[in-house]
XYZ file of C-alpha atoms in Angstrom:
105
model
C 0.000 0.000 0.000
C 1.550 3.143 -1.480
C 0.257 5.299 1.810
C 1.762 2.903 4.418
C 4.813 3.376 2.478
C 5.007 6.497 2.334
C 4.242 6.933 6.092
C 6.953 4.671 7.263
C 9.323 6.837 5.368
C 8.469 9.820 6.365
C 5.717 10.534 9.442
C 6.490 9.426 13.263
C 9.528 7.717 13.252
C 10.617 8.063 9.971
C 12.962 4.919 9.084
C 14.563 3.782 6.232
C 12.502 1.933 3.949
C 12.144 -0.691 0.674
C 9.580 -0.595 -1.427
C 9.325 -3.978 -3.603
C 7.622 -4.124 -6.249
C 7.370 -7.019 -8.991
C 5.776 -6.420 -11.957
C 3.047 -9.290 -11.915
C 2.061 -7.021 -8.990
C 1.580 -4.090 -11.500
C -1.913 -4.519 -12.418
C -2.923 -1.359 -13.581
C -0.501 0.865 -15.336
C -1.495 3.529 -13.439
C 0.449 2.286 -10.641
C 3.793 2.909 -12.469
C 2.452 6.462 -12.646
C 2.651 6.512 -8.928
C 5.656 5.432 -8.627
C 7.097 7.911 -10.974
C 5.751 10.673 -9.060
C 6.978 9.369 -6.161
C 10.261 9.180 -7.607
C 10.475 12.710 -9.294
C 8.627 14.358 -6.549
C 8.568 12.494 -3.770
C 4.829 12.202 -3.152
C 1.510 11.046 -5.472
C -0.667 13.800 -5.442
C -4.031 13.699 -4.141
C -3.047 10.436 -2.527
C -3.681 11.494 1.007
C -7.385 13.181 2.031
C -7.162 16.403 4.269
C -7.346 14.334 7.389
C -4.913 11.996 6.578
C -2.618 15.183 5.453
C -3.450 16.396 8.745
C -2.406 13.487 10.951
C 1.053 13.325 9.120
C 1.759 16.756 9.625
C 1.023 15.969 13.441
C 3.405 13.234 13.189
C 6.691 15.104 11.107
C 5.788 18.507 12.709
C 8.100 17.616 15.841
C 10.645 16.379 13.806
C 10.606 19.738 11.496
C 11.023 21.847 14.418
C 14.200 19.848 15.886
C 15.704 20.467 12.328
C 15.235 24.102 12.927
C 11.685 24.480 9.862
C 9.437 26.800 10.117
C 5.974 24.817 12.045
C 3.899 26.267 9.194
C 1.881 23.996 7.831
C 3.463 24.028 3.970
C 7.110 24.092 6.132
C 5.999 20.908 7.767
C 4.593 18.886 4.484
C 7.769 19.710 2.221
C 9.815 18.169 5.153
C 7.774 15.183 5.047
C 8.700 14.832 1.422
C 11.930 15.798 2.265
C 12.348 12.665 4.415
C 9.974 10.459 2.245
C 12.659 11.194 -0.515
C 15.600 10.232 1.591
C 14.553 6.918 3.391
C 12.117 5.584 0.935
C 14.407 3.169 -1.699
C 12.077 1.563 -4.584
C 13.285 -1.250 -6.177
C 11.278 -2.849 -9.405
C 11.717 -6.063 -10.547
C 10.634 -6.792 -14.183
C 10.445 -10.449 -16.040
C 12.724 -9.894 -19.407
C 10.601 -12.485 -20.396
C 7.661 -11.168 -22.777
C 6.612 -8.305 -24.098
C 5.829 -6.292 -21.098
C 9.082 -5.102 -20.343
C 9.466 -3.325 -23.610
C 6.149 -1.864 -23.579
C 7.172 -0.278 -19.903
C 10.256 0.692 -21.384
């Protein structure tokens, strides 16, 4: 689950995290839309409702005042990307056999 992912990596205790992903998990190809947002930007957008935004900022809003941020909301949600984009590692595994790696290519 992309949220609980992105969570681990970057709300509460932020950790270091691997995200595995196979591609016979990859059933829509939406999903590798995700994961290049993630990748480029660090976050999916629209992925988290208000309250859920809210509860992570709760979470990282400690965190982003021991690291000397501002406690503004905005302050507080760029750190969480911030930290999503450091400890979350996503490796992808792809079959070489068929034609599905080309056409993802």
């Amino acid at each position: 689950d992309e949220k609980k992912v992105l969570t681990s990596a970057g709300a509460g205790d932020a950790k270091a995290t691997m995200f595995l992903i196979n591609d016979t998990q990859i059933i829509n190809e939406t999903f590798l839309e995700d994961i290049n947002n993630i990748l480029n930007a660090g976050e999916v957008p629209n992925l988290f409702p208000n309250d859920e935004v809210e509860r992570i900022i709760g979470e990282t809003r400690p965190k982003a005042k021991d690291a000397g941020r501002s406690e503004g909301r905005d302050s507080v949600w760029q750190y969480f990307i911030e930290l999503v984009r450091d400890n979350l590692h996503i490796v992808l595994t792809m079959s070489p056999v068929g034609a599905s790696l080309r056409v993802r290519m």
